[in-house]
Coordinates of C-alpha atoms and ligand atoms in Angstrom, one line a residue:
X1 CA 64.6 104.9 -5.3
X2 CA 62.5 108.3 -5.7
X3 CA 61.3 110.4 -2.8
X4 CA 57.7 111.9 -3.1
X5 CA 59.9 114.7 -1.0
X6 CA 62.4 115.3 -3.7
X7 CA 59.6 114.6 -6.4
X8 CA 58.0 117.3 -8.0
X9 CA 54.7 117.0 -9.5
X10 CA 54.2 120.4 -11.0
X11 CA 52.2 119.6 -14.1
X12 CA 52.0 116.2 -13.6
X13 CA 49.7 113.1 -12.9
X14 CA 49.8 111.2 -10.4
X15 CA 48.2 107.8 -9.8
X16 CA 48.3 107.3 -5.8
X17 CA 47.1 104.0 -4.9
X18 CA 45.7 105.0 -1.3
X19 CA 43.3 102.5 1.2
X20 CA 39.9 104.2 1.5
X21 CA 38.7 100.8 2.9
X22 CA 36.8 102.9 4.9
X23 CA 33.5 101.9 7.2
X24 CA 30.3 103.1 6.3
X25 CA 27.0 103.1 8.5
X26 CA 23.8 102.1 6.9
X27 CA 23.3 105.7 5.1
X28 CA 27.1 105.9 3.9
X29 CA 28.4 107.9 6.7
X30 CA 32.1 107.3 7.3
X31 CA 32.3 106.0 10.5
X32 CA 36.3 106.3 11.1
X33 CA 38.4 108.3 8.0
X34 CA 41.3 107.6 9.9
X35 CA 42.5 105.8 7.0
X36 CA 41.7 108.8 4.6
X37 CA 43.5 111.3 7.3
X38 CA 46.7 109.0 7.0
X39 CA 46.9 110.0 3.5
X40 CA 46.7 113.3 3.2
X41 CA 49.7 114.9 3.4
X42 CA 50.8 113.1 0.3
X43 CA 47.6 114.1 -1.7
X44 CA 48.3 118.0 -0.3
X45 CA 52.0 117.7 -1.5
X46 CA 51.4 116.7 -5.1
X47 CA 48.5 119.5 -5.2
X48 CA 50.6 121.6 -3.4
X49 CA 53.4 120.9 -6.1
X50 CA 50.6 121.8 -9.2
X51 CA 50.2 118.1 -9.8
X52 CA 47.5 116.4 -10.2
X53 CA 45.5 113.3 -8.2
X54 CA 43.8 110.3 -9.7
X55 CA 42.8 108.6 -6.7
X56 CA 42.8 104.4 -6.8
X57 CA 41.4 102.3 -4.0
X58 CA 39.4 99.3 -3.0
X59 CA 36.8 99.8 -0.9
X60 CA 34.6 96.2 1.0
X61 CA 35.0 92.9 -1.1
X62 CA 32.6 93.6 -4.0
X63 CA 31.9 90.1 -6.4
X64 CA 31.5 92.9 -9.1
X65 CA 30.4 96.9 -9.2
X66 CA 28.1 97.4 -6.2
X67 CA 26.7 100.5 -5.2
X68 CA 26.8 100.2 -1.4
X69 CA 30.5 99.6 -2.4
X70 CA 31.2 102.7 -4.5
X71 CA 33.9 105.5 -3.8
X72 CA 31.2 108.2 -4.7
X73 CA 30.5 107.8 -1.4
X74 CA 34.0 109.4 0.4
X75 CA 34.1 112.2 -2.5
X76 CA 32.3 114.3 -0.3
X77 CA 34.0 113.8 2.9
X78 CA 37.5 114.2 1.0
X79 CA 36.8 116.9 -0.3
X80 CA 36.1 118.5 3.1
X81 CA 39.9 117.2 4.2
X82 CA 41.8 118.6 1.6
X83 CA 40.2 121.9 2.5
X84 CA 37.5 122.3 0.2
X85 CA 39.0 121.0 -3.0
X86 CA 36.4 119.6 -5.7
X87 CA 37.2 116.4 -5.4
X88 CA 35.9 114.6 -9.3
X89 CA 34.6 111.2 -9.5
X90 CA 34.4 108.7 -12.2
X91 CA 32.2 106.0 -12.4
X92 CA 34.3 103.3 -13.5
X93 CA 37.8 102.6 -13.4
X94 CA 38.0 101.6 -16.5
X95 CA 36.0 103.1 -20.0
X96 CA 35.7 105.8 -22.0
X97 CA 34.7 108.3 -18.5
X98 CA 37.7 107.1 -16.8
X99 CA 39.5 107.8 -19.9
X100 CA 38.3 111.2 -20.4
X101 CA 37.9 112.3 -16.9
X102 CA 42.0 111.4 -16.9
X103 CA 43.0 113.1 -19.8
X104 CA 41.2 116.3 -18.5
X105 CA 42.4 116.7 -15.4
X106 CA 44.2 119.9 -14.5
X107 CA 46.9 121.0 -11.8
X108 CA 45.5 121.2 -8.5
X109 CA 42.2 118.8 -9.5
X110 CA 41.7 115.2 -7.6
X111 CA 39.8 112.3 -9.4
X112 CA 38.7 109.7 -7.4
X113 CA 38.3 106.6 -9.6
X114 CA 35.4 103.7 -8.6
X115 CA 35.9 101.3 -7.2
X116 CA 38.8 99.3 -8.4
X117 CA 37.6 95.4 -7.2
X118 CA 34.7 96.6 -9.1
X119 CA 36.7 94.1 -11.2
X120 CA 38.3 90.9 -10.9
X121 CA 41.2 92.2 -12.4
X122 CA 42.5 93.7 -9.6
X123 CA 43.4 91.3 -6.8
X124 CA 43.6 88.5 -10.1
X125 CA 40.8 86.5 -8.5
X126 CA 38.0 85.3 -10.6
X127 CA 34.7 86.2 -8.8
X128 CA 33.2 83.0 -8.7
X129 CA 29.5 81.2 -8.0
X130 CA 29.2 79.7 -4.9
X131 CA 28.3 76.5 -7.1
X132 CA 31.5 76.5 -9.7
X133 CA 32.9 73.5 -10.5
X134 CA 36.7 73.0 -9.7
X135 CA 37.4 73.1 -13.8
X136 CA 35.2 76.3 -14.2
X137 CA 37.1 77.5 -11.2
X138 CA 40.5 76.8 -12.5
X139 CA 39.4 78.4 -16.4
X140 CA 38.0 81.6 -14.7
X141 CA 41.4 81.8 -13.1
X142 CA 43.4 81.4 -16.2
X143 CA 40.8 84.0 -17.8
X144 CA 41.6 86.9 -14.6
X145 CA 45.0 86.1 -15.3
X146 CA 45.1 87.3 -19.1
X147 CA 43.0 89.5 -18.8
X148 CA 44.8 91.7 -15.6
X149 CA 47.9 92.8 -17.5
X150 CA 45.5 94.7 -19.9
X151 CA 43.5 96.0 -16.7
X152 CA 47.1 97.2 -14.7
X153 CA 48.3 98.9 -18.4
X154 CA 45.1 100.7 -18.7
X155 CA 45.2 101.9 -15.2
X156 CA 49.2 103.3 -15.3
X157 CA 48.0 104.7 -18.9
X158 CA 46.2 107.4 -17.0
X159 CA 49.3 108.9 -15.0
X160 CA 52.6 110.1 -15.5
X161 CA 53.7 108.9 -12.2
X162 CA 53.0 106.2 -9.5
X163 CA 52.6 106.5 -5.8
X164 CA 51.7 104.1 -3.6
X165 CA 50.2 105.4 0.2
X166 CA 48.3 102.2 0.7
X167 CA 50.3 100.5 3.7
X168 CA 47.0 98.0 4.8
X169 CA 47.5 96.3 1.0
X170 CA 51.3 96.4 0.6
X171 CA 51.3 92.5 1.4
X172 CA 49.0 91.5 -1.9
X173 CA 50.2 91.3 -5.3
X174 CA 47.3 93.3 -6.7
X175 CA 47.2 94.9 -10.1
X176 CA 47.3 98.8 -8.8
X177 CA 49.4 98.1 -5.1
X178 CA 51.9 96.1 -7.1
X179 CA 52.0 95.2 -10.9
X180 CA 51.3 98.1 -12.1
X181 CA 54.7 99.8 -10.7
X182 CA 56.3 98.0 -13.9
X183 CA 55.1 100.4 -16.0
X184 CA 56.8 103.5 -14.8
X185 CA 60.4 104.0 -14.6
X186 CA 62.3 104.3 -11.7
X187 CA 62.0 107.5 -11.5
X188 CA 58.8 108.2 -11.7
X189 CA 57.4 105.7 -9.1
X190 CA 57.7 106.2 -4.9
X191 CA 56.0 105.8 -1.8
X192 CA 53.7 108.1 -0.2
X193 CA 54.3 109.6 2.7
X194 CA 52.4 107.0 4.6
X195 CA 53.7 104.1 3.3
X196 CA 57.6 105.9 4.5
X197 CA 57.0 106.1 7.5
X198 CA 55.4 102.6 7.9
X199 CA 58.6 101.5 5.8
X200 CA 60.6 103.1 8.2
X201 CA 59.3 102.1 11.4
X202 CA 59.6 98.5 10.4
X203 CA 62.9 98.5 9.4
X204 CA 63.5 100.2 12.8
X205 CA 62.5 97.0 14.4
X206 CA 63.5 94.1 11.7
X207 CA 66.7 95.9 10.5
X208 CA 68.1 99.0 12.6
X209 CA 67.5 97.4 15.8
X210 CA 68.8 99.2 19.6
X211 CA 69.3 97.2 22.1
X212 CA 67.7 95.2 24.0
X213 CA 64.6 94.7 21.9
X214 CA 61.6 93.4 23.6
X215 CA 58.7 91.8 21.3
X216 CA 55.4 91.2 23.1
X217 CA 53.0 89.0 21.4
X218 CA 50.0 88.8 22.7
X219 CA 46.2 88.1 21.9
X220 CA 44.4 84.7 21.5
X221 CA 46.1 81.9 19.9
X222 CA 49.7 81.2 19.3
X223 CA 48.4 79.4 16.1
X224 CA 47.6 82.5 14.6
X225 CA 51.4 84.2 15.2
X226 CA 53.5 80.7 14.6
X227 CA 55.7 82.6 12.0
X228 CA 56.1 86.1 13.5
X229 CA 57.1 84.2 16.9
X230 CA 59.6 82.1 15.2
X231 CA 61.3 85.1 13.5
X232 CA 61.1 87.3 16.0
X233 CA 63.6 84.8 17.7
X234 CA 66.4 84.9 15.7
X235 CA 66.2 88.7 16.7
X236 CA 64.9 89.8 20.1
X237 CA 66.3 90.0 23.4
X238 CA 63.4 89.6 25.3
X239 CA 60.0 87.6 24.0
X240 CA 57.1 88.2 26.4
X241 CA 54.5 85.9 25.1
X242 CA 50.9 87.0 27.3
X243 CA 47.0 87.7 26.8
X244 CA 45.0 84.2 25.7
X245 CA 47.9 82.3 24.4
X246 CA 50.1 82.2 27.0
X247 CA 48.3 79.3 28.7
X248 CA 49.2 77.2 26.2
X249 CA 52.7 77.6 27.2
X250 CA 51.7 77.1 31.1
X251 CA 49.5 74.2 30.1
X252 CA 52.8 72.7 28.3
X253 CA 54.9 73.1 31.1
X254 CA 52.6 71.1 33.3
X255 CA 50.5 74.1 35.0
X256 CA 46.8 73.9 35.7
X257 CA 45.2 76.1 33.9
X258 CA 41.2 75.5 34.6
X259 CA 39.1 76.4 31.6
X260 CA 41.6 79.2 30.1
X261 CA 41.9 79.5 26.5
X262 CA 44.4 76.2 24.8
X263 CA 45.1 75.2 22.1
X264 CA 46.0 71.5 22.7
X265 CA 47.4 70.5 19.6
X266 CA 49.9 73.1 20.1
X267 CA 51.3 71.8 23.1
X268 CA 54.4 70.2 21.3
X269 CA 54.7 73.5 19.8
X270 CA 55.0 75.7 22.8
X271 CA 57.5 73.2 24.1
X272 CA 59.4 73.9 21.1
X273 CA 59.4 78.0 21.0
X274 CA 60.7 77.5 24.3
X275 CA 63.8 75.2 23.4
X276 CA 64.6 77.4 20.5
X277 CA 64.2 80.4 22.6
X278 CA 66.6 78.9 24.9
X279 CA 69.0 77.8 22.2
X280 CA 69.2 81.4 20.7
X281 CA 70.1 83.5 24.3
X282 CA 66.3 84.5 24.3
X283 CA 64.7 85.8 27.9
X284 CA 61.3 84.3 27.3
X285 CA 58.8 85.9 29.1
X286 CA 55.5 84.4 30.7
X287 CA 52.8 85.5 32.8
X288 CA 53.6 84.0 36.4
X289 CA 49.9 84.9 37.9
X290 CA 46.5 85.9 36.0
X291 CA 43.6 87.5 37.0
X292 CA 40.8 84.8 36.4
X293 CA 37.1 85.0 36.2
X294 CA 34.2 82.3 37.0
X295 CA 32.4 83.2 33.6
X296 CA 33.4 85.1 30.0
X297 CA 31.8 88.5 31.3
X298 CA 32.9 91.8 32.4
X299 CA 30.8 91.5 35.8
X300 CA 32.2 88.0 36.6
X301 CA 34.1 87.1 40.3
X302 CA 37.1 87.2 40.0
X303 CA 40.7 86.3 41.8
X304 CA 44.6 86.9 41.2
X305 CA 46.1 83.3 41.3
X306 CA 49.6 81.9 39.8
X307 CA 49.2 80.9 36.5
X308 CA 49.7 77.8 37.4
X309 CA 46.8 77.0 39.3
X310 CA 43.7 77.7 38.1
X311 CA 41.0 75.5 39.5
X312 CA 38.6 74.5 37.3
X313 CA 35.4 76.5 36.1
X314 CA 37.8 79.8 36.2
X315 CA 39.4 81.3 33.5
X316 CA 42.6 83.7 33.4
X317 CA 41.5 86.5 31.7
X318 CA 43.8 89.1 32.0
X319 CA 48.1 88.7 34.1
X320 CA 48.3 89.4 37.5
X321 CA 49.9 92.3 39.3
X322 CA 53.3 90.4 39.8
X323 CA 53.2 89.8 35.9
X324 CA 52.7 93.3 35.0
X325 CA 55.7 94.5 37.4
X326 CA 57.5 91.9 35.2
X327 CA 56.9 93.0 32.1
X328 CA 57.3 96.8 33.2
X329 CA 60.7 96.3 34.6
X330 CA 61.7 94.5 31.2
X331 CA 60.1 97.1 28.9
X332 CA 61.6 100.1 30.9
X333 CA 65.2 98.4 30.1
X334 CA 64.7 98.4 26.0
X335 CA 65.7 99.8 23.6
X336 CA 63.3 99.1 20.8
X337 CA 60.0 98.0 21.6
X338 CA 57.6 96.0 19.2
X339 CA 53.7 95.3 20.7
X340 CA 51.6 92.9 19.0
X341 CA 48.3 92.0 20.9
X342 CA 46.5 92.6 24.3
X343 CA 47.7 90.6 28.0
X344 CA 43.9 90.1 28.2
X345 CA 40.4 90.9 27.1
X346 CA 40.9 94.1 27.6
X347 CA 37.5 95.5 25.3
X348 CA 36.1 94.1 29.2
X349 CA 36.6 96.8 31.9
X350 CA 37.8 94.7 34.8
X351 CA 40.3 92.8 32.6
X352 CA 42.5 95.6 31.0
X353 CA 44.8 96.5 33.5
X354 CA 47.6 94.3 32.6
X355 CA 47.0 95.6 28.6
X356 CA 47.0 99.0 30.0
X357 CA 49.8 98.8 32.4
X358 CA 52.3 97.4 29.1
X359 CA 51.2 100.2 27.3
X360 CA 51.7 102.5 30.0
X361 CA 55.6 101.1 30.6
X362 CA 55.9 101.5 26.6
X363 CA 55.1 104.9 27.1
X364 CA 57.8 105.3 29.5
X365 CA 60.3 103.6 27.9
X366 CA 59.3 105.8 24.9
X367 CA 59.8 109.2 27.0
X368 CA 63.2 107.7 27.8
X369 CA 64.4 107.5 24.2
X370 CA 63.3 103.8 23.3
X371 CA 61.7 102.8 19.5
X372 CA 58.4 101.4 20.2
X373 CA 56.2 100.1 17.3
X374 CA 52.6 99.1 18.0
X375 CA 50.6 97.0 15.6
X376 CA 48.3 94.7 14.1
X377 CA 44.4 95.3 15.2
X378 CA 43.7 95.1 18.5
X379 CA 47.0 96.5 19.8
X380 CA 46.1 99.9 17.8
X381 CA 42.7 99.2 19.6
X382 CA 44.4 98.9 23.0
X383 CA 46.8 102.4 22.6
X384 CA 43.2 104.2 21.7
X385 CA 41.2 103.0 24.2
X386 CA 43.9 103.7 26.9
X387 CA 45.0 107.3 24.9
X388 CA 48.1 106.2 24.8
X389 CA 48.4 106.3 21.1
X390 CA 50.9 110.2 21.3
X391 CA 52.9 108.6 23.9
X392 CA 54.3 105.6 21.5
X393 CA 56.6 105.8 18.8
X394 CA 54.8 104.7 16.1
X395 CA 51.4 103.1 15.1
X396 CA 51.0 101.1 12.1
X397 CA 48.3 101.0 9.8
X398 CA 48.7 98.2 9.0
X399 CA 47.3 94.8 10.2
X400 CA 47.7 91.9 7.3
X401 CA 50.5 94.1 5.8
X402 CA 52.4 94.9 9.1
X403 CA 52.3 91.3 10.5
X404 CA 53.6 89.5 7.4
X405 CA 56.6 92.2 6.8
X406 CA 57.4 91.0 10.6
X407 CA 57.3 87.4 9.9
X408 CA 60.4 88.2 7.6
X409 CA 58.6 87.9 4.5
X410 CA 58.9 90.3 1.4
X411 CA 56.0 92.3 0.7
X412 CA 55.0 92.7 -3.0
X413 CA 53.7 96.7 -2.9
X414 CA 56.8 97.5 -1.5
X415 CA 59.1 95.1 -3.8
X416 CA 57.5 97.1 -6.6
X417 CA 58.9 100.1 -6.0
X418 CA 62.3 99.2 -4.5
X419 CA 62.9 97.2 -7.9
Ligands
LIG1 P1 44.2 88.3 18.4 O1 43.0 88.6 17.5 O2 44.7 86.9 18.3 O3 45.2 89.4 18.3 O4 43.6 88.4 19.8 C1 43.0 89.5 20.4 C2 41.8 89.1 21.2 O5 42.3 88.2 22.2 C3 41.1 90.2 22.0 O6 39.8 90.3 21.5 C4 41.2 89.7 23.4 O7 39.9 89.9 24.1 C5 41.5 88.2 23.3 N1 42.1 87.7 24.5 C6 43.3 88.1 25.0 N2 43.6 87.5 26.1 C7 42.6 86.6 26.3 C8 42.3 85.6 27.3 N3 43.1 85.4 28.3 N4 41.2 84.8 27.1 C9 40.4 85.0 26.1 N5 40.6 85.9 25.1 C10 41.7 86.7 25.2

């Protein structure tokens, strides 16, 4: 495989596939460019090199061009990151401008390109009215379909070379994350820098494990993490399952839970995660006490009882202090350390100890040589809101993308280059 390191780009064009899915207030301010930050040192190394940048990303979920959606608005703004380099635009992805903005481009000059899901091209879905008709539905599909190989050729005609930095889409099969790596050799197509180190850090916890290796899964329903639970069996030491969806699991061993978040029809389920758990030499971790509250608000009463027996009208909505000693003494011991939602509803002030305290032993563990990985929305959210974000490992990008490479499964951006 090729290394944007060993790469050199001197004279060269580069088509770097990067996320600027960035959010905009109401007058097209970027409101976090965190995912524009993340890709810079790969856009300063091929300028750096006396290549040249035609810039490809999505940005909202445009049904067709849009102007609220357009990348004119982060030209500006990217410009100012890469130190004052004119950053070009082109209207469309596609056409005679995109073609001729291309072609011009010199060493050192960046291009962004529009808008890619300006067309349906890109992610292959047709962009359908709300009132099509299962056969229009199914033609329009067939139509995307043709018509995306042309789109994906057209956009690789632009570049000598292929990078992909965009970690958030590495799990969709899109014509520019994915398809459009056919068209360059082997040679001439890599990761970013970005995408690396996301690469890397995963296979740190999937592949080129330390022992133990802790997982903790937390956040709101154990129907949403089915598959990363399940996998994450057959490889960790120590499973603490916490935050909302561990009273499904106390509910399914017979505790009272009062009016805590369940998820009935999963009872079986929980039943089951813990047999299997069992069967594979997995310590399976619950809370044994939550904090609960008497209503869904940061001002409610509140009182630290076992999670067993919550009377009803309360809530759990955070562990107790006997559950984070639990999960601190467990953490401290690992070796590799993946975190994957909040112990409780932590964006409330009274109920984020427990998600604080976990990040705080992660942090620990981390000073004492440990691998920990953080991931997956709210847990980023969490390690900010707690400045704990320098004191892990690493933090991914990636939500979608970083949850579905832990449920085992193979994801298509990066397939496309390791081919
Ligand atoms: P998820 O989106 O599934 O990762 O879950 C994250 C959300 O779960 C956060 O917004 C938390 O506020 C919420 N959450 C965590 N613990 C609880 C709980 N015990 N009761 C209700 N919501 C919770």
């Amino acid at each position: 495989m090729q290394s944007i390191e060993k790469f050199n780009f001197a004279g060269k064009r580069a088509f770097v596939r990067v996320d600027f899915n960035v959010p905009l207030d109401e007058n097209f301010n970027i409101t976090d460019d965190t995912r524009m930050r993340a890709a810079l040192p790969t856009l300063k190394k091929i300028l750096a090199d006396g290549g040249s940048v035609i810039i490809g990303s999505h940005l909202g979920r445009p049904k067709g061009p849009a102007d609220k959606f357009s990348l004119k608005h982060i030209t500006k703004h990217l410009s100012e990151l890469l130190g004052g380099t004119e950053v070009l635009f082109a209207n469309d992805c596609m056409g005679k401008e995109a073609e001729e903005k291309t072609a011009a481009l010199k060493p050192g000059e960046v291009l962004v390109l529009e808008n890619l899901r300006f067309y349906e091209e890109e992610q292959g879905k047709p962009f359908l009215a709300d009132d099509a008709t299962d056969e229009e539905k199914a033609a329009a599909k067939k139509a995307v379909k043709t018509k995306q190989a042309d789109f994906t050729k057209k956009l690789a005609s632009y570049a000598d070379c292929y990078v992909n930095d965009a970690f958030g889409t590495a799990h969709r099969a899109h014509a520019s994350t994915a398809l459009i790596a056919d068209y360059f050799d082997v040679d001439s197509k890599m990761f970013g820098y970005l995408m690396e180190k996301e690469v890397k850090a995963v296979e740190k916890v999937m592949k080129d494990i330390k022992r133990p290796f802790t997982a903790i899964m937390g956040g709101s329903k154990v129907s949403s993490k089915i598959e990363i639970i399940e996998n994450l069996l057959n490889k960790v030491d120590n499973l603490i399952i916490t935050g909302g969806m561990a009273f499904t699991f106390a509910k399914a061993q017979g505790g009272k839970i009062g009016n805590s978040l369940c998820e009935d029809d999963k009872l079986d389920l929980a039943r089951s995660i813990e047999a299997k758990a069992k069967a594979n030499g997995v310590n399976l971790i619950l809370p044994v006490d939550a904090k609960i509250a008497d209503k869904f608000a940061n001002d409610a009463n509140t009182q630290i009882v076992s999670i067993n027996e919550i009377p009803d009208g309360w809530s759990g909505l955070d562990v107790g202090p006997e559950t984070e000693k639990i999960y601190a003494e467990v953490i401290k011991n690992s070796k590799t350390i993946l975190w994957n939602g909040p112990t409780g509803v932590f964006e409330f002030d009274n109920f984020s100890h427990g998600s604080q305290a976990l990040g705080e032993a992660i942090v620990e563990a981390t000073k004492k040589g440990a691998f920990s990985l953080v991931g997956g929305g709210d847990s980023v959210a969490c390690v900010n809101k707690f400045g704990l974000a320098n004191g892990v490992s690493y933090v991914s990008t990636g939500g979608g993308a970083l949850l579905e490479a832990i449920e085992g499964k193979v994801l298509p951006g990066i397939a496309a280059i390791e081919k």
